[in-house]
Coordinates of C-alpha atoms in Angstrom, one line a residue:
Chain A
X1436 CA -0.1 -0.2 0.0
X1437 CA 3.2 1.9 -0.6
X1438 CA 2.5 5.3 -2.6
X1439 CA 6.3 7.4 -4.1
X1440 CA 5.9 10.3 -3.8
X1441 CA 7.3 11.4 -7.2
X1442 CA 4.4 8.9 -8.9
X1443 CA 2.2 11.2 -7.1
X1444 CA 3.4 14.4 -8.4
X1445 CA 3.7 12.5 -11.7
X1446 CA -0.2 11.5 -11.1
X1447 CA -1.0 15.0 -9.7
X1448 CA 0.5 16.8 -12.6
X1449 CA -1.3 14.7 -15.3
X1450 CA -4.6 14.7 -13.4
X1451 CA -4.1 18.6 -13.9
X1452 CA -3.6 18.6 -17.5
X1453 CA -6.2 16.2 -17.9
X1454 CA -8.9 18.2 -15.7
X1455 CA -8.1 21.4 -17.7
X1456 CA -9.6 20.2 -21.8
X1457 CA -12.5 18.7 -19.6
X1458 CA -14.2 21.6 -17.8
X1459 CA -12.8 25.0 -19.6
X1460 CA -15.5 24.9 -21.9
X1461 CA -18.4 24.4 -18.9
X1462 CA -16.6 27.2 -17.2
X1463 CA -16.3 29.6 -20.2
X1464 CA -19.2 28.6 -22.9
X1465 CA -21.6 29.7 -20.3
X1466 CA -20.6 33.3 -20.1
X1467 CA -20.6 34.1 -23.8
X1468 CA -23.3 33.5 -26.0
X1469 CA -21.8 31.3 -29.1
X1470 CA -22.0 32.3 -32.6
X1471 CA -24.3 30.4 -34.9
X1472 CA -21.2 28.2 -37.4
X1473 CA -19.4 27.5 -34.0
X1474 CA -22.6 25.8 -32.4
X1475 CA -23.5 23.9 -35.6
X1476 CA -19.5 23.3 -35.8
X1477 CA -20.2 21.4 -32.2
X1478 CA -23.0 19.6 -33.4
X1479 CA -20.9 17.8 -35.7
X1480 CA -18.2 16.6 -33.0
X1481 CA -19.9 13.7 -31.4
X1482 CA -20.0 11.6 -34.9
X1483 CA -16.7 12.9 -36.3
X1484 CA -14.9 12.1 -32.6
X1485 CA -16.6 8.5 -32.7
X1486 CA -15.1 7.5 -36.3
X1487 CA -12.1 9.1 -35.5
X1488 CA -11.4 7.3 -32.1
X1489 CA -12.3 4.0 -34.2
X1490 CA -10.2 4.4 -37.1
X1491 CA -7.1 5.6 -34.7
X1492 CA -7.2 2.7 -33.8
X1493 CA -7.2 0.4 -37.1
X1494 CA -3.6 2.4 -37.9
X1495 CA -0.8 0.8 -37.1
X1496 CA 1.8 3.6 -35.1
X1497 CA 4.8 4.9 -37.3
X1498 CA 8.3 5.9 -35.7
X1499 CA 9.7 8.6 -38.4
X1500 CA 7.5 11.1 -39.7
X1501 CA 6.1 11.2 -42.6
X1502 CA 5.7 7.6 -43.7
X1503 CA 2.1 6.0 -45.2
X1504 CA 1.0 4.0 -42.0
X1505 CA 0.2 0.1 -41.9
X1506 CA -3.4 -0.9 -41.5
X1507 CA -3.6 -3.4 -38.3
X1508 CA -5.7 -6.1 -40.4
X1509 CA -6.5 -8.1 -37.4
X1510 CA -8.5 -5.0 -36.1
X1511 CA -10.4 -4.4 -39.2
X1512 CA -11.1 -8.2 -38.4
X1513 CA -12.4 -8.0 -35.4
X1514 CA -14.4 -4.7 -35.9
X1515 CA -16.5 -6.3 -38.3
X1516 CA -18.9 -8.7 -36.6
X1517 CA -18.8 -5.5 -33.7
X1518 CA -20.6 -3.7 -36.4
X1519 CA -23.3 -5.9 -37.6
X1520 CA -23.9 -6.8 -33.7
X1521 CA -24.3 -2.5 -33.2
X1522 CA -26.4 -2.4 -36.9
X1523 CA -28.6 -5.8 -35.9
X1524 CA -29.2 -5.6 -32.4
X1525 CA -28.5 -1.5 -31.4
X1526 CA -27.4 -2.9 -27.6
X1527 CA -24.1 -1.5 -26.2
X1528 CA -23.7 -4.3 -23.7
X1529 CA -24.3 -6.6 -26.5
X1530 CA -21.9 -5.0 -29.1
X1531 CA -19.0 -4.5 -26.1
X1532 CA -19.6 -8.7 -25.2
X1533 CA -19.4 -9.6 -29.2
X1534 CA -16.0 -7.1 -29.4
X1535 CA -14.5 -8.5 -26.1
X1536 CA -15.6 -12.4 -27.5
X1537 CA -14.3 -11.7 -31.0
X1538 CA -11.2 -10.2 -30.0
X1539 CA -10.1 -12.8 -27.6
X1540 CA -10.7 -15.0 -30.7
X1541 CA -8.9 -13.2 -33.4
X1542 CA -5.8 -13.5 -31.4
X1543 CA -6.0 -16.3 -30.4
X1544 CA -6.2 -17.9 -34.1
X1545 CA -3.5 -15.7 -35.7
Chain B
X298 CA -51.6 16.7 -22.3
X299 CA -49.0 18.6 -23.6
X300 CA -47.9 19.9 -19.2
X301 CA -48.3 16.2 -18.8
X302 CA -45.7 15.1 -21.6
X303 CA -43.0 18.1 -20.4
X304 CA -43.2 16.5 -16.5
X305 CA -43.3 13.5 -17.7
X306 CA -39.4 14.5 -19.5
X307 CA -38.7 16.3 -16.5
X308 CA -39.7 13.3 -14.6
X309 CA -37.3 11.2 -16.7
X310 CA -34.2 12.7 -15.9
X311 CA -33.7 12.1 -12.5
X312 CA -30.4 10.7 -11.0
X313 CA -31.1 7.7 -11.1
X314 CA -32.5 7.4 -15.1
X315 CA -29.2 8.6 -15.3
X316 CA -27.6 5.5 -13.1
X317 CA -29.6 3.2 -15.4
X318 CA -28.5 4.7 -18.3
X319 CA -25.1 4.0 -17.6
X320 CA -25.8 0.5 -17.3
X321 CA -25.4 -0.5 -20.6
X322 CA -21.8 1.1 -20.6
X323 CA -20.5 0.0 -17.9
X324 CA -19.2 -3.6 -19.3
X325 CA -16.5 -1.4 -21.1
X326 CA -15.7 0.6 -18.5
X327 CA -15.0 -2.8 -16.2
X328 CA -13.8 -4.4 -19.2
X329 CA -11.0 -1.6 -19.9
X330 CA -10.5 -0.4 -16.7
X331 CA -9.5 -3.7 -15.5
X332 CA -7.0 -3.8 -18.4
X333 CA -5.5 -0.9 -16.9
X334 CA -5.7 -1.8 -13.7
X335 CA -3.5 -5.2 -15.2
X336 CA -1.1 -2.8 -17.1
X337 CA -0.7 -0.6 -13.9
X338 CA 0.6 -3.9 -11.5
X339 CA 2.8 -4.4 -14.5
X340 CA 4.5 -1.2 -14.4
X341 CA 5.3 -2.0 -10.8
X342 CA 2.6 0.5 -9.4
X343 CA 1.1 -0.7 -6.2
X344 CA -2.6 -0.8 -5.3
X345 CA -3.1 2.4 -3.7
X346 CA -1.4 4.5 -6.9
X347 CA -3.6 2.4 -9.6
X348 CA -6.0 3.5 -7.2
X349 CA -4.7 7.5 -7.5
X350 CA -4.5 7.5 -11.0
X351 CA -7.7 6.2 -11.6
X352 CA -9.4 8.4 -9.3
X353 CA -7.6 11.8 -10.0
X354 CA -6.5 11.5 -14.0
X355 CA -9.7 8.9 -14.8
X356 CA -8.7 8.4 -18.3
X357 CA -7.9 5.1 -19.9
X358 CA -5.6 5.9 -22.7
X359 CA -3.8 8.2 -20.6
X360 CA -3.8 5.7 -17.7
X361 CA -1.9 3.0 -20.6
X362 CA 0.6 5.3 -21.8
X363 CA 1.4 7.0 -18.0
X364 CA 2.0 2.7 -17.0
X365 CA 4.1 2.3 -20.7
X366 CA 6.2 5.6 -20.5
X367 CA 7.0 4.4 -16.5
X368 CA 7.9 1.2 -17.2
X369 CA 10.3 2.8 -20.1
X370 CA 11.8 5.0 -17.7
X371 CA 10.9 8.5 -19.7
X372 CA 11.4 11.6 -18.0
X373 CA 8.1 13.0 -16.3
X374 CA 7.8 15.9 -18.7
X375 CA 7.0 13.8 -21.3
X376 CA 4.5 11.6 -19.6
X377 CA 3.0 14.7 -18.4
X378 CA 2.7 16.4 -22.3
X379 CA 1.6 12.9 -23.9
X380 CA -1.2 12.4 -21.4
X381 CA -2.1 16.3 -22.1
X382 CA -2.1 15.7 -26.1
X383 CA -4.1 12.3 -25.6
X384 CA -6.9 13.9 -23.1
X385 CA -6.9 17.2 -25.4
X386 CA -10.1 15.6 -27.4
X387 CA -12.0 16.3 -24.3
X388 CA -11.9 19.9 -25.0
X389 CA -13.7 18.7 -28.0
X390 CA -15.9 16.9 -26.3
X391 CA -17.1 19.3 -23.1
X392 CA -17.0 22.1 -25.6
X393 CA -20.3 20.2 -27.9
X394 CA -21.7 19.4 -24.3
X395 CA -21.5 22.6 -22.8
X396 CA -24.0 24.5 -24.6
X397 CA -26.8 22.1 -22.9
X398 CA -25.9 22.6 -19.4
X399 CA -25.3 27.0 -19.2
X400 CA -28.8 27.0 -16.6
X401 CA -26.8 25.6 -14.2
X402 CA -24.1 26.8 -11.1
X403 CA -20.7 27.4 -12.0
X404 CA -19.7 24.5 -9.7
X405 CA -22.3 21.6 -11.1
X406 CA -20.8 23.3 -14.9
X407 CA -17.4 21.8 -13.2
X408 CA -18.5 19.0 -11.9
X409 CA -20.1 17.9 -15.0
X410 CA -16.7 18.1 -17.3
X411 CA -14.6 17.1 -14.9
X412 CA -16.0 13.8 -14.6
X413 CA -16.6 13.5 -18.7
X414 CA -15.5 10.8 -20.7
X415 CA -15.6 9.5 -24.1
X416 CA -18.3 7.0 -23.1
X417 CA -20.6 9.5 -20.6
X418 CA -20.5 12.0 -23.8
X419 CA -21.6 9.7 -25.9
X420 CA -24.2 8.7 -24.1
X421 CA -25.6 12.4 -23.2
X422 CA -25.1 13.3 -27.2
X423 CA -26.7 10.3 -28.4
X424 CA -29.9 12.4 -26.2
X425 CA -30.0 15.4 -28.1
X426 CA -29.2 14.2 -31.2
X427 CA -32.7 12.8 -30.9
X428 CA -33.4 16.3 -29.4
X429 CA -34.4 14.9 -25.8
X430 CA -33.3 17.1 -23.1
X431 CA -30.3 16.4 -20.8
X432 CA -30.6 18.1 -16.9
X433 CA -27.5 18.2 -14.5
X434 CA -29.2 15.0 -12.1
X435 CA -29.5 12.9 -15.0
X436 CA -25.6 13.7 -15.9
X437 CA -24.5 13.7 -12.8
X438 CA -26.3 10.0 -12.3
X439 CA -24.3 8.9 -15.0
X440 CA -20.6 10.1 -14.4
X441 CA -21.3 9.1 -10.7
X442 CA -21.7 5.7 -11.8
X443 CA -19.0 5.6 -14.8
X444 CA -16.7 7.1 -12.3
X445 CA -17.2 4.7 -9.4
X446 CA -17.1 1.6 -11.5
X447 CA -13.8 2.6 -13.3
X448 CA -12.3 3.0 -10.0
X449 CA -13.3 -0.3 -9.0
X450 CA -12.9 -2.0 -12.2
X451 CA -8.7 -0.4 -11.9
X452 CA -8.1 -2.0 -8.6
X453 CA -9.3 -5.4 -9.2
X454 CA -7.4 -5.0 -12.2
X455 CA -4.4 -3.8 -10.1
X456 CA -5.0 -6.6 -7.3
X457 CA -5.5 -9.7 -10.0
X458 CA -3.1 -8.4 -12.1
X459 CA -0.4 -11.1 -11.3
X460 CA -2.1 -13.7 -11.9
X461 CA -3.4 -12.7 -15.5
X462 CA -0.8 -12.1 -17.6
X463 CA -1.7 -10.2 -20.7
X464 CA -5.2 -9.0 -20.8
X465 CA -5.0 -8.4 -24.6
X466 CA -5.4 -11.8 -25.1
X467 CA -9.0 -12.0 -23.2
X468 CA -10.0 -9.2 -26.0
X469 CA -10.3 -6.6 -23.0
X470 CA -9.0 -3.6 -24.3
X471 CA -11.2 -4.1 -27.7
X472 CA -13.9 -2.9 -24.8
X473 CA -13.4 0.3 -25.5
X474 CA -13.6 0.4 -29.3
X475 CA -16.7 -1.8 -29.3
X476 CA -18.3 0.5 -27.2
X477 CA -17.2 3.4 -29.6
X478 CA -19.0 1.6 -33.0
X479 CA -22.2 0.9 -30.5
X480 CA -22.3 4.6 -30.1
X481 CA -21.9 5.7 -33.6
X482 CA -23.9 3.1 -34.6
X483 CA -27.0 3.7 -32.4
X484 CA -26.3 8.3 -33.5
X485 CA -26.4 7.7 -37.2
X486 CA -29.7 5.2 -36.7
X487 CA -31.3 7.9 -34.8
X488 CA -31.0 10.2 -38.0
X489 CA -33.7 11.4 -40.5
X490 CA -32.9 9.2 -43.6
X491 CA -32.4 12.9 -45.5
X492 CA -29.3 13.4 -42.9
X493 CA -27.7 9.8 -43.2
X494 CA -26.4 9.8 -46.3
X495 CA -24.5 13.4 -45.4
X496 CA -23.3 11.6 -41.4
X497 CA -22.2 9.0 -44.3
X498 CA -20.0 11.0 -45.9
X499 CA -18.4 12.6 -42.9
X500 CA -17.5 9.6 -41.4
X501 CA -15.9 8.1 -45.4
X502 CA -14.2 11.8 -44.8
X503 CA -13.3 12.1 -41.6
X504 CA -12.2 8.1 -42.0
X505 CA -9.7 9.0 -44.7
X506 CA -8.5 12.6 -42.5
X507 CA -7.7 10.5 -40.0
X508 CA -5.4 8.1 -42.2
X509 CA -3.7 11.0 -44.2
X510 CA -2.7 13.1 -40.5
X511 CA -1.6 10.1 -39.3
X512 CA 1.7 10.2 -41.9
X513 CA 2.5 12.9 -40.4
X514 CA 1.6 13.4 -36.9
X515 CA 0.6 11.1 -33.5
X516 CA -2.4 9.3 -33.5
X517 CA -3.6 11.5 -31.1
X518 CA -3.1 14.3 -33.1
X519 CA -4.8 12.5 -35.7
X520 CA -7.6 12.1 -34.1
X521 CA -8.2 16.0 -32.8
X522 CA -7.3 17.4 -36.0
X523 CA -9.6 15.0 -38.1
X524 CA -12.2 15.6 -35.6
X525 CA -11.8 19.3 -36.0
X526 CA -11.3 19.3 -39.8
X527 CA -14.4 16.8 -40.7
X528 CA -16.6 18.7 -38.1
X529 CA -16.0 22.1 -39.7
X530 CA -16.7 20.5 -43.4
X531 CA -20.0 19.3 -42.2
X532 CA -21.1 22.6 -40.6
X533 CA -20.1 24.8 -44.0
X534 CA -21.3 21.6 -46.4
X535 CA -24.7 21.7 -44.4
X536 CA -27.6 23.0 -47.0

């Protein structure tokens, strides 16, 4: 149950840099009325961000920039049944279950 | 009749409804939290440190990176800078959600923002995309349920870590992506068919943008840039 002081300090700094982007818009946007184009831009953030987060994992990290990144095919194979489950069941829980099981299976086979 | 409907809508938005709406996403938090705990264990963090990390930083990707960089003896400044970049996307999520909470107190807003995650953002924006209202109590129910589950899962992973070995072999790390897939699909199927084509086009643009930006920047910067650029395309090209 020990806590290393150095690690605690790094955790605290990480907490601060995570806290600020999370709360800043909540503090700032109350004060000002956003222009209509910005509000419109914000409505497209959810779909674009979710897409980007899904696609990000399909791309292998590269060592030196710029370089054409390689595709992680195992990840794409895992994502197909997951996507189909989401489309058919429209259930968060079932999609996550199928995703975990497929990921375990695919990694067991390959 | 209309009054009744309005009261009914308000009534459904209680703290407990937020808790209930969180339940379908809990398996995702448990899977990833458990994996984050196992990784923390393998990076030689104590259970207490794993608990503090999950309670204070409260962000899956950052916790994995924290442990990986710590194990690789990276300098603290590099760890903090990387965590900052990885979590910058929260700024976009908070900005998109905060417009729905301006009528509440500052402290309430800070509380909502501090516990915002990809999933709670996804669940909340699913409601707004259907034209349903949000309330502070509902959002707190959603956030706090996720927060407590996350800490418990991380600590459990840290505790059981030495028996588990590699959490990737069990597919736990994929729980988060599966959740994103489900949230994206639910967002898209909730759209009227006239808008669906437009959004699907944006999805394709975003996918291409992530790939292209990944050639020049780290994957987290690529996600940020692709999201900002493609949401702007969406707003500008909208009829």
